[in-house]
Structure formats: structure tokens, C-alpha cells
Coordinates of C-alpha atoms in Angstrom, one line a residue:
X1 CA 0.0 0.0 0.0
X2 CA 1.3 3.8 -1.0
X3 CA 0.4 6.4 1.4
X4 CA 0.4 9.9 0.2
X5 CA 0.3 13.0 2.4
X6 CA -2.4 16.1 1.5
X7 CA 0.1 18.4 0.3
X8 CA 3.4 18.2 -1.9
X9 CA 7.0 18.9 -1.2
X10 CA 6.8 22.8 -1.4
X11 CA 4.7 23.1 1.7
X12 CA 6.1 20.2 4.1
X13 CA 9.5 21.6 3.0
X14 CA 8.4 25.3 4.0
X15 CA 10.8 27.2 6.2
X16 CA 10.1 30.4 8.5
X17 CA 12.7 31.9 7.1
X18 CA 14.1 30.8 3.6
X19 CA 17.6 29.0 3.0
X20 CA 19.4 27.2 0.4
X21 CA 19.3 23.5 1.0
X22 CA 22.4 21.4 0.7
X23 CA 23.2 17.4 0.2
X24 CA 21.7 16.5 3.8
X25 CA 18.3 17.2 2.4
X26 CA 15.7 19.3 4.3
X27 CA 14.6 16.9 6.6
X28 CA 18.5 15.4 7.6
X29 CA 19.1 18.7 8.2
X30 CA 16.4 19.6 10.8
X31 CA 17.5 16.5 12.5
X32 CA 20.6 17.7 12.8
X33 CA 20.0 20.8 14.0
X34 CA 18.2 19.6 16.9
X35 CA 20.4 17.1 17.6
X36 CA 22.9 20.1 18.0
X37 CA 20.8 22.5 19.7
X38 CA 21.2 23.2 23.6
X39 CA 17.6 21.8 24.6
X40 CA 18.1 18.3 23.0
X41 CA 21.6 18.1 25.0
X42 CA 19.6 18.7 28.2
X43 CA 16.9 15.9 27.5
X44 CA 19.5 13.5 29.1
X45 CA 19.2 15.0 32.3
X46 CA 15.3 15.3 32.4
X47 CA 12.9 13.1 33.5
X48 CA 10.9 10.4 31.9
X49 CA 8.8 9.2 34.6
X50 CA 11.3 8.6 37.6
X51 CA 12.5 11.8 39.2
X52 CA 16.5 12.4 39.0
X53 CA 17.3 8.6 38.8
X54 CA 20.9 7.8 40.5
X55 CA 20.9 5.1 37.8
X56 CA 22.7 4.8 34.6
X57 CA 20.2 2.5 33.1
X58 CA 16.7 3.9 33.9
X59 CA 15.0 6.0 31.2
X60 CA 15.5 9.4 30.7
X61 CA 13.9 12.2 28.5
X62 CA 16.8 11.9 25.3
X63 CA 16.4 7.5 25.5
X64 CA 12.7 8.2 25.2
X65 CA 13.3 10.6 22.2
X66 CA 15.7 8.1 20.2
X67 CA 13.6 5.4 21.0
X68 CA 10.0 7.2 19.2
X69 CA 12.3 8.1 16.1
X70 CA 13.3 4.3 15.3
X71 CA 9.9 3.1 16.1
X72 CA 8.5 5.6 13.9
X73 CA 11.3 5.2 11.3
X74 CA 10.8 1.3 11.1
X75 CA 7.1 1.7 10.2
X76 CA 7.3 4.5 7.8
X77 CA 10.0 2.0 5.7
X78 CA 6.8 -0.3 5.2
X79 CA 4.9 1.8 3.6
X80 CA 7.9 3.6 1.6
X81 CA 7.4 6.9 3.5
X82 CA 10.2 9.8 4.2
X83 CA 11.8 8.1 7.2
X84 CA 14.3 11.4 7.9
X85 CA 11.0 13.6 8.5
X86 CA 10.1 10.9 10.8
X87 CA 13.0 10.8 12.7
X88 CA 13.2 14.4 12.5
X89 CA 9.6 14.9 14.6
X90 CA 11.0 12.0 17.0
X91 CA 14.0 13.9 17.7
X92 CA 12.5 17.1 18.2
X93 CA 9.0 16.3 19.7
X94 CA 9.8 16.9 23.7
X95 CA 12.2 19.6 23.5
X96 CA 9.3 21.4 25.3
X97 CA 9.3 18.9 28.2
X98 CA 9.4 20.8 31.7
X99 CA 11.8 19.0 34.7
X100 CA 10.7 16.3 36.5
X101 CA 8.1 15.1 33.5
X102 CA 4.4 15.3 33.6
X103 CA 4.2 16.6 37.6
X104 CA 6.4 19.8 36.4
X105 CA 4.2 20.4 33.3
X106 CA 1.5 20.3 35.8
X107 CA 3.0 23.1 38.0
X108 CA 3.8 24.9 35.4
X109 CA 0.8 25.0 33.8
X110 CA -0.7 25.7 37.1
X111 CA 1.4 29.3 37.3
X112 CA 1.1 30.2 34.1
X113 CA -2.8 29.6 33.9
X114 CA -3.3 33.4 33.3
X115 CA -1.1 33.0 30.5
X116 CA -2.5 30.3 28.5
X117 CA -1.0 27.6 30.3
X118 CA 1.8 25.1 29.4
X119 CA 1.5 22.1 27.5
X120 CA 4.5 20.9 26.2
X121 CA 3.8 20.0 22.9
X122 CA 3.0 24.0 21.8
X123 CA 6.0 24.4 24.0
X124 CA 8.1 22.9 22.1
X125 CA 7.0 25.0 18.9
X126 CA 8.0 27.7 20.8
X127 CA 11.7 26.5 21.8
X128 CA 12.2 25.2 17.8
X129 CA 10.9 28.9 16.4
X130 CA 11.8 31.1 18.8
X131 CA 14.0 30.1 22.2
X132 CA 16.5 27.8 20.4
X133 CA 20.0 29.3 18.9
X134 CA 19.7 32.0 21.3
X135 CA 17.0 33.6 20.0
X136 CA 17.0 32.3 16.4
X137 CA 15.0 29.2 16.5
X138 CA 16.2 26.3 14.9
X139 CA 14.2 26.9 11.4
X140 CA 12.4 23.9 11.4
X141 CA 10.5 22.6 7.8
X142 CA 6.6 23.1 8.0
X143 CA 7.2 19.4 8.2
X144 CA 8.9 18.5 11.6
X145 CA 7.3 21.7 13.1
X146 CA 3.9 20.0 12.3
X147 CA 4.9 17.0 13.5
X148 CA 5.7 18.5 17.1
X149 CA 2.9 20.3 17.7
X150 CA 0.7 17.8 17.3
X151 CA 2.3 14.4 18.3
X152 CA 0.5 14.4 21.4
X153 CA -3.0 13.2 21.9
X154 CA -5.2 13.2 25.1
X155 CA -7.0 9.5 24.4
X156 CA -5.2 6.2 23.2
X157 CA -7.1 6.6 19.4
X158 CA -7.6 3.4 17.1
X159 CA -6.8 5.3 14.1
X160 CA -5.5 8.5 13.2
X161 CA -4.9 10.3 9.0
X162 CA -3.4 13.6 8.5
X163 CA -5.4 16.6 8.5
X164 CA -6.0 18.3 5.0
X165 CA -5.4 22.0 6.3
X166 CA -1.5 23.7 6.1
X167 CA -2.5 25.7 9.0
X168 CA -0.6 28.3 10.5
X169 CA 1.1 26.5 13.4
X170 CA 1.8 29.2 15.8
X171 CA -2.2 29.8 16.1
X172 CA -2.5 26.8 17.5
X173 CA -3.9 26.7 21.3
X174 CA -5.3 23.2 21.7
X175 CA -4.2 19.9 21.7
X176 CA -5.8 16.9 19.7
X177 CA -5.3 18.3 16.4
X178 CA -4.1 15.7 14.0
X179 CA -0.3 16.4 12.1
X180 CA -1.2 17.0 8.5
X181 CA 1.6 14.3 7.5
X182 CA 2.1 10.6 7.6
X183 CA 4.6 10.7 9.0
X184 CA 3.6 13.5 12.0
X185 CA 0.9 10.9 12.5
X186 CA 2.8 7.9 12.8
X187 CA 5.6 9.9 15.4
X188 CA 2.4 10.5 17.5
X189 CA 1.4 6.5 17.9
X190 CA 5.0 5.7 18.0
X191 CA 5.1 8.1 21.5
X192 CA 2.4 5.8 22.9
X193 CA 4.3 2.7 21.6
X194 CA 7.3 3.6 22.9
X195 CA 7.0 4.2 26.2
X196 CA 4.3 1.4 27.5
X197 CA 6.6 -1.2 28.0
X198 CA 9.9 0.3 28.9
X199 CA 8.7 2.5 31.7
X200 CA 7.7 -1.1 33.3
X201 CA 11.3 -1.9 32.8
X202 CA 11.9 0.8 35.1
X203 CA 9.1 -0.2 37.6
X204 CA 10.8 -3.5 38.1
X205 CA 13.9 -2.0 38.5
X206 CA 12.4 -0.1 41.2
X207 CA 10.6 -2.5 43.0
X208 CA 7.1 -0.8 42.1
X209 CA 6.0 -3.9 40.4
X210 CA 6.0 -7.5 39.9
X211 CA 5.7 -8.9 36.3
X212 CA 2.4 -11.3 37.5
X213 CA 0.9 -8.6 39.2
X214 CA 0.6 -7.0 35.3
X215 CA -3.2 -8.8 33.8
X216 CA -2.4 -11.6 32.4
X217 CA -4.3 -11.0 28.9
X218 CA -2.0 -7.7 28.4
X219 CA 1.1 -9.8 29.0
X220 CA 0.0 -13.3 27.0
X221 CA -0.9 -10.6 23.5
X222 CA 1.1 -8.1 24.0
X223 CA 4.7 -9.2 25.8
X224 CA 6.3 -9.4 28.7
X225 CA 9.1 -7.3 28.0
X226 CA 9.4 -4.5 26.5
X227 CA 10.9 -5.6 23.1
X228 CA 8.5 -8.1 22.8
X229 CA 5.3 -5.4 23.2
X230 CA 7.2 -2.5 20.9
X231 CA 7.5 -5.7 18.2
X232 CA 3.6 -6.7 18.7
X233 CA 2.6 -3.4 18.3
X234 CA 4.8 -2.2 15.2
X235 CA 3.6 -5.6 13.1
X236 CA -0.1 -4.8 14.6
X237 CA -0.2 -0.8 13.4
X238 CA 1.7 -2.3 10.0
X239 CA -1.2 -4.7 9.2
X240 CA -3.8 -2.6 10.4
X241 CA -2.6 0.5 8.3
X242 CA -2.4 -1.5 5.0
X243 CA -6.1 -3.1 5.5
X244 CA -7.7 0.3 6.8
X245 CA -5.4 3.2 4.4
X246 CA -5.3 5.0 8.6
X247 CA -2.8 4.7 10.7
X248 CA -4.2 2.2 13.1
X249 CA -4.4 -0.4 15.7
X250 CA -6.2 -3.5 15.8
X251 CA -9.4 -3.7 17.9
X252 CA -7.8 -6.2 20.2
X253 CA -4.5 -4.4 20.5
X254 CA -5.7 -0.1 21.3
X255 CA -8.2 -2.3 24.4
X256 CA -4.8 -3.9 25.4
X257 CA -3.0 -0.8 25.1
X258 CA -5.3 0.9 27.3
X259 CA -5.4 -1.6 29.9
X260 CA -1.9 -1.1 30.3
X261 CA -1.8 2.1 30.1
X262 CA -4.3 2.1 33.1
X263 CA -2.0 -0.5 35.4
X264 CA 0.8 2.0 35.0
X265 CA -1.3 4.7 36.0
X266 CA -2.3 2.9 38.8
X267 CA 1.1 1.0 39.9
X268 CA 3.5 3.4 38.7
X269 CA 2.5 6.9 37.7
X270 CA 0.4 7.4 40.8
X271 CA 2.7 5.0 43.5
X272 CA 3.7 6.9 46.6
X273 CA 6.7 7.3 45.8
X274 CA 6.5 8.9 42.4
X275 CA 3.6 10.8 44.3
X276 CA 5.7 11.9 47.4
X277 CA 8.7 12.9 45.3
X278 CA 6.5 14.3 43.0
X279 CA 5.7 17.5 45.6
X280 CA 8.6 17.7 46.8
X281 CA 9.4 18.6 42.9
X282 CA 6.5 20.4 42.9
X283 CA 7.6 23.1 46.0
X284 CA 11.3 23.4 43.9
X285 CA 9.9 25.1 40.8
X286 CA 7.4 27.3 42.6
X287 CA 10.1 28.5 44.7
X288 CA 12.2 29.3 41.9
X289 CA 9.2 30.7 40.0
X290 CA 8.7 33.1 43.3
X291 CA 12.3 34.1 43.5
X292 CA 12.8 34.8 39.6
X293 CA 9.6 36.4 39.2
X294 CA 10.3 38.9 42.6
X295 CA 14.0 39.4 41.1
X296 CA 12.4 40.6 38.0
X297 CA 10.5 43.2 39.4
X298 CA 13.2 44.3 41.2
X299 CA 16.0 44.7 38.1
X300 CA 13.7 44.6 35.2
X301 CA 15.9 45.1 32.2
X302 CA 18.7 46.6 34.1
X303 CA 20.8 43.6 32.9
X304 CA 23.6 44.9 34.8
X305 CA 22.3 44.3 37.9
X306 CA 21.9 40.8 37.3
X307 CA 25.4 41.0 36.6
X308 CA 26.2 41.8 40.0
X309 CA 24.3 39.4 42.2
X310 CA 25.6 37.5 44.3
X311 CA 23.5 34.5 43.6
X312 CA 24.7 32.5 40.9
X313 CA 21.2 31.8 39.7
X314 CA 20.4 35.3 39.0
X315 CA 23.0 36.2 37.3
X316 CA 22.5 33.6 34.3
X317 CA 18.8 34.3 34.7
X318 CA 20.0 37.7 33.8
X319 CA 22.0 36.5 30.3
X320 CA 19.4 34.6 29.5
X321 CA 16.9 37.6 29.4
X322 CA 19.8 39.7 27.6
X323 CA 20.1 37.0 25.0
X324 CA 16.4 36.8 24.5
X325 CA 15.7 40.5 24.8
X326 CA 15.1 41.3 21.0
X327 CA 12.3 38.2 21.5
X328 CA 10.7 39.5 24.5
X329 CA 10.4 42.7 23.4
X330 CA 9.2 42.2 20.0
X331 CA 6.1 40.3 21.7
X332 CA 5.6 42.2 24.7
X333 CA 6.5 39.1 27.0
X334 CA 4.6 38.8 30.3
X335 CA 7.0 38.6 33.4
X336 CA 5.5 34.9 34.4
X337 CA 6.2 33.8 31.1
X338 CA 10.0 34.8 30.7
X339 CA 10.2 33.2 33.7
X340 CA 8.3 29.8 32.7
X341 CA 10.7 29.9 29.9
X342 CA 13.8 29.9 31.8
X343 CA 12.1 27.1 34.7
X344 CA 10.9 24.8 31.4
X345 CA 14.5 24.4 29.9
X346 CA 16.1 23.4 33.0
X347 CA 17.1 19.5 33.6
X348 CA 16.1 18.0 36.7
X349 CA 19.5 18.4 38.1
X350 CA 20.1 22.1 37.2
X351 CA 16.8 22.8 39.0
X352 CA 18.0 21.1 41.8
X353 CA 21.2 23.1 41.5
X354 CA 19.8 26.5 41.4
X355 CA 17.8 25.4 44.6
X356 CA 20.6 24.9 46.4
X357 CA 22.2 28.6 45.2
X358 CA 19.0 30.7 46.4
X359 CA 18.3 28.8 49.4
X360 CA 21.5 26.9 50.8
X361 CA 24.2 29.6 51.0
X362 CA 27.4 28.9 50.6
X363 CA 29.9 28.7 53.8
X364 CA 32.0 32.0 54.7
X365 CA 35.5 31.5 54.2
X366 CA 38.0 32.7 56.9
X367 CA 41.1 31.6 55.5
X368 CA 43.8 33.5 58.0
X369 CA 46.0 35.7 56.4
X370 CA 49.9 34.8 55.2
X371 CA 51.9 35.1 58.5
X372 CA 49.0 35.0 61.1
X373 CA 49.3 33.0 64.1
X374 CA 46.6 30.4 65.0
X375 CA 45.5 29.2 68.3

């Protein structure tokens, strides 16, 4: 079967701003310029579902990331689609994600509720277009933009087909709408696919769960492991795509999905302990919020002063407002949402750091002078 997307090559290939291609291709090239871009690096250090893990082998942010672009990539060679726009949109589809996953989102969008909000997909528009390169934004294609804007969906869908509107993307404010490419809409089951089994892995690892405690129909269809369920799903959307023309699970396989989905809820996303570290998270980035949004008012644009602080924090709080300055000011930026930016890029562990700056002082020094007598 031959899948063909709504629109041709001129307006997936589209670019904010317009540039000479070269022998990467459009689509290699957007994939390297995320993989080169400051907020993919910090992916390794943010969270995927366990908070700050001490542990070289539990999932983080980046894994999650490469592991949605080969999923995605391995089903678009079946149906002879453009696997480097796939792997593009899995590379750059949660460079919006806020520390400590889903519970900082939360927070986030909790502050910035006057403000729109914060979902991470449209997030993620706005690092690509305008945060990224210092200000520049990364110059996505219409393509991969598309693609990240709208690889997440609220429910666990049977089928999915591109939309047939080239919409402008930075007017979008709600989530749900369908990517208008193949591709996009294969990255966005992929996300689901992806992370299912392998944040069991992690469960296990931490003692939150027992492999027979998982129903028993989920694990005799789908897999015990999380190979095995990433390989049952891939063959199932594969068959189901090339009988249907959508992209599209079997019957059997979205109930199974969701029944998972649900035990992880349950047993993992919602144990105590995710739940207990969870608000301790939770009290870090309003605190930080607090202080940047209160040393705003204070220095305002006076990027000097942030020069002077004493607090390391502030004072790359204030370069990162310098370097953004011709953004903010061409859109008028609300304080809380200057802010947001700079509490959404940080990693788990640099949000930890700056915690300890503001509210754990460092130690006075009284080193003696050369020559002084000590008791």
C-alpha cells in the first residue's frame, strides 16, 4: 500500500525563514539541527517518569526521544514513507518537556494559567521557532514543526490520518489536532508505543512492580518485555494501516494498550513514591518561580544588575533575558512567562542546583592571612 500526504514537497518543506538546502536534504538537516541544539543536549538529564534517577540504566527524556524516532522510522519504511521527517519529529517532539516530567508540566501550567497555560507540545513550537540558537530558533520545515505540535493526543485513538489543512502552526492553542503528515501521525502513535513497556522496565527496576501482578491477557498478547510489546505493536499498526489506508491499531491491540496504560497509571504513575517525590518537585519550581519572578521586578531590564548578584542563579537568569531581549520585546512578553521559559529548559539536576544557590548559601571563608598566628 502507497500512502500519500495532503500536500506536496513545497509546503512540508516550507521554512520560517528561507535557505538554500544542501546534500543532507531538508529533513537530515532539521534533524541535525536539533540534535545540535542546547535543549536536546539537556533531555538526558530530564525526566521520563522517575524523578532524577541515580541510575545509569533507567530511562531518561533523550532514551525516550531516540527510541520514538526508530519506532517511527521502522514503520514508515513499510509503507515507503520519508523516514528522515520521521525521525526528524521524533528527535525534536519533547524539547518542550518541563523537569521532573508530567508533575512539572502540571506546575507549570498551574502558574502560568493566566497565561495560557503550558502544555509541552506547543511548547516545544516555541523552543524550535523562537528560544533555540539564542533567540533564532532552529528553522524547522513546515514538516517537523507540524509533527511537534501535534504528536500528542489526550486519548489512546484506534486510528489517526493527517489533517487536509497547512495551517498556520503558531495559532494553535489546543491539543488533539491531527499532524497533516504521515509521517507526524505515525511519530504520535510511536510516543504511545514507545514508552508502554519500557517504563515497566523501570518499575521493576524499582521495586514498584512484579511482572504477574501485570493482567495476564496484556502480558500473553502483547509481551512481557518491552521488546516483545514494541515488536507486537509495530507488526499490529503495520497490518492494520495496509487493510484500513489509517494509521491504526487493531481492535484487540488499542483495548490492550489501554489496559496497560491504566496498570501504569495505577502501579506506577500514581505509587507513593512517584507521588511523594512528585511535591517535593513540585515546591522546587514554585520557589524558583517566586524568586525569579520577585528578582524581575526588582532589576527589570537593568541587565547589569543581574550582573552583580551575588546569587549564581540570578546572574544567568540575567544573560538569558539579555540574550532573548530582542524576542521579548518584540512580543511584549509577560514577566511569568519569561520566567516559565527559563524554569521549562532546565534538567532535573540544574533545577536542583539552582535550589541549592538561592536557598543553601554557601559557607563564609576565613582563611587567615599569610603570616597570622593560629590558636
Amino acid at each position: 500500500m502507497t500512502l500519500r500526504n495532503p500536500f506536496g514537497a513545497d509546503v512540508y518543506q516550507r521554512r520560517l525563514r528561507p535557505r538554500d538546502e544542501d546534500i543532507r536534504g531538508p529533513y537530515f538537516r532539521d534533524q541535525t539541527a536539533v540534535i545540535h541544539s542546547m535543549p536536546f543536549r539537556r533531555l538526558k538529564h530530564k525526566t521520563q517518569v522517575f524523578f532524577s534517577p541515580d541510575n545509569d540504566h533507567v530511562c531518561t527524556r533523550m532514551e525516550h526521544t531516540l527510541h520514538v524516532g526508530t519506532i517511527a522510522s521502522a514503520i514508515c519504511r513499510a509503507f515507503g514513507l520519508d523516514v528522515d521527517l520521521a525521525q526528524a519529529i521524533g528527535l525534536g517532539h519533547d524539547l518542550g518537556h518541563a523537569p521532573f516530567g508530567h508533575r512539572g508540566e502540571e506546575v507549570l501550567k498551574d502558574l502560568l494559567r493566566e497565561h495560557g497555560g503550558f502544555h509541552h507540545e506547543l511548547y516545544a513550537l516555541r523552543v524550535v521557532d523562537k528560544l533555540a540558537n539564542n533567540g533564532q530558533g532552529l528553522n524547522l520545515t513546515y514538516g517537523v514543526r507540524d509533527g511537534i505540535v501535534c504528536h500528542c493526543g489526550e486519548k489512546y485513538e484506534r486510528e489517526i490520518a493527517p489533517r487536509a489543512e497547512a495551517v498556520d502552526l503558531a495559532t494553535i492553542t489546543t491539543l488533539g489536532i491531527y499532524p497533516c503528515s504521515y509521517e507526524g501521525c505515525i511519530v504520535r502513535v510511536s510516543d504511545k508505543v514507545s514508552y508502554l513497556g519500557r517504563d515497566i522496565e523501570d518499575a521493576y527496576r524499582a521495586g514498584l512492580v512484579r511482572e504477574e501482578l501485570i493482567p495476564r491477557r496484556v502480558r500473553d498478547s502483547l509481551g512481557r518485555k518491552n521488546g516483545e510489546i514494541i515488536d507486537t505493536l509495530v507488526n499490529d499498526i503495520i497490518a492494520e494501516t495496509q487493510r484500513t489506508g489509517k494509521i491504526a491499531f487493531s481492535e484487540g491491540n488499542i483495548d490492550l494498550m489501554r489496559q496497560l496504560y491504566d496498570f501504569n497509571m495505577s502501579n506506577i504513575y500514581r505509587s507513593q513514591p512517584l507521588v511523594e517525590y512528585g511535591q517535593f518537585c513540585e515546591k522546587i519550581l514554585r520557589s524558583l518561580f517566586a524568586e525569579l519572578g520577585e528578582l524581575y521586578a526588582r532589576n527589570g531590564a537593568d541587565y547589569d544588575r543581574y550582573d552583580h548578584d551575588p546569587v549564581p542563579l540570578f546572574r544567568r537568569f540575567g544573560r538569558h533575558l539579555r540574550k532573548l531581549a530582542h524576542v521579548y520585546g518584540t512580543e511584549r512578553t509577560p514577566v511569568a512567562v519569561m520566567v516559565g521559559d527559563y524554569i521549562a529548559g532546565m534538567s532535573d539536576d540544574y533545577a536542583l542546583k539552582c535550589m541549592h544557590e538561592v536557598f543553601i548559601p554557601e559557607p563564609l571563608e576565613f582563611d587567615l592571612p599569610r603570616g597570622a598566628a593560629e590558636d
